[in-house]
Amino acid sequence: MEQIDALQSRNEVINLRQVSSQELLKNQKELLIIHNGQLYHLRETRNGKLILTK
């Protein structure tokens, strides 16, 4: 049963829409996102990691 659940989860992830960070940031290091009326800040660190803060 666990194998079936794992396969279903993997298929759900494959079917999710994917967007590259380069497409989101468009050669910038920071992006502001409005979600449910709240402002979030997505930024890329010097090490190439992403940080999302409110």
PDB file of C-alpha atoms in Angstrom:
ATOM      1  CA  MET A   1       0.000   0.000   0.000  1.00  0.00           C
ATOM      2  CA  GLU A   2       2.853   2.419   0.767  1.00  0.00           C
ATOM      3  CA  GLN A   3       4.288   1.907  -2.716  1.00  0.00           C
ATOM      4  CA  ILE A   4       0.968   2.862  -4.307  1.00  0.00           C
ATOM      5  CA  ASP A   5       0.775   6.009  -2.162  1.00  0.00           C
ATOM      6  CA  ALA A   6       4.347   6.942  -3.106  1.00  0.00           C
ATOM      7  CA  LEU A   7       3.590   6.469  -6.807  1.00  0.00           C
ATOM      8  CA  GLN A   8       0.466   8.602  -6.573  1.00  0.00           C
ATOM      9  CA  SER A   9       2.413  11.380  -4.841  1.00  0.00           C
ATOM     10  CA  ARG A  10       5.147  11.245  -7.495  1.00  0.00           C
ATOM     11  CA  ASN A  11       2.572  11.458 -10.302  1.00  0.00           C
ATOM     12  CA  GLU A  12       0.896  14.432  -8.650  1.00  0.00           C
ATOM     13  CA  VAL A  13       4.243  16.269  -8.482  1.00  0.00           C
ATOM     14  CA  ILE A  14       4.961  15.501 -12.138  1.00  0.00           C
ATOM     15  CA  ASN A  15       1.585  16.993 -13.136  1.00  0.00           C
ATOM     16  CA  LEU A  16       2.186  20.245 -11.227  1.00  0.00           C
ATOM     17  CA  ARG A  17       3.029  23.360 -13.228  1.00  0.00           C
ATOM     18  CA  GLN A  18       6.760  24.100 -13.100  1.00  0.00           C
ATOM     19  CA  VAL A  19       8.380  27.522 -13.454  1.00  0.00           C
ATOM     20  CA  SER A  20      12.143  28.072 -13.365  1.00  0.00           C
ATOM     21  CA  SER A  21      13.532  30.564 -10.889  1.00  0.00           C
ATOM     22  CA  GLN A  22      15.266  32.320 -13.799  1.00  0.00           C
ATOM     23  CA  GLU A  23      11.877  32.857 -15.441  1.00  0.00           C
ATOM     24  CA  LEU A  24      10.428  34.267 -12.220  1.00  0.00           C
ATOM     25  CA  LEU A  25      13.347  36.528 -11.366  1.00  0.00           C
ATOM     26  CA  LYS A  26      14.118  37.622 -14.976  1.00  0.00           C
ATOM     27  CA  ASN A  27      17.843  38.264 -14.304  1.00  0.00           C
ATOM     28  CA  GLN A  28      17.064  40.131 -11.076  1.00  0.00           C
ATOM     29  CA  LYS A  29      18.041  39.011  -7.575  1.00  0.00           C
ATOM     30  CA  GLU A  30      14.718  39.948  -5.949  1.00  0.00           C
ATOM     31  CA  LEU A  31      10.990  39.677  -6.635  1.00  0.00           C
ATOM     32  CA  LEU A  32       7.963  40.969  -4.748  1.00  0.00           C
ATOM     33  CA  ILE A  33       4.935  38.652  -4.633  1.00  0.00           C
ATOM     34  CA  ILE A  34       1.443  39.665  -3.509  1.00  0.00           C
ATOM     35  CA  HIS A  35      -0.492  36.729  -2.047  1.00  0.00           C
ATOM     36  CA  ASN A  36      -3.885  37.135  -0.337  1.00  0.00           C
ATOM     37  CA  GLY A  37      -3.198  40.825   0.148  1.00  0.00           C
ATOM     38  CA  GLN A  38       0.170  40.160   1.811  1.00  0.00           C
ATOM     39  CA  LEU A  39       3.525  41.194   0.363  1.00  0.00           C
ATOM     40  CA  TYR A  40       6.292  38.577   0.160  1.00  0.00           C
ATOM     41  CA  HIS A  41       9.898  39.030  -0.876  1.00  0.00           C
ATOM     42  CA  LEU A  42      11.653  36.297  -2.879  1.00  0.00           C
ATOM     43  CA  ARG A  43      15.386  36.718  -3.253  1.00  0.00           C
ATOM     44  CA  GLU A  44      18.356  34.734  -4.460  1.00  0.00           C
ATOM     45  CA  THR A  45      21.330  34.562  -2.102  1.00  0.00           C
ATOM     46  CA  ARG A  46      24.983  34.811  -3.083  1.00  0.00           C
ATOM     47  CA  ASN A  47      25.097  31.011  -2.815  1.00  0.00           C
ATOM     48  CA  GLY A  48      22.274  30.623  -5.349  1.00  0.00           C
ATOM     49  CA  LYS A  49      19.596  29.626  -2.838  1.00  0.00           C
ATOM     50  CA  LEU A  50      16.109  31.143  -2.678  1.00  0.00           C
ATOM     51  CA  ILE A  51      14.659  32.800   0.405  1.00  0.00           C
ATOM     52  CA  LEU A  52      10.984  33.781   0.723  1.00  0.00           C
ATOM     53  CA  THR A  53      10.162  36.227   3.516  1.00  0.00           C
ATOM     54  CA  LYS A  54       7.060  38.111   4.535  1.00  0.00           C
TER      55      LYS A  54
END
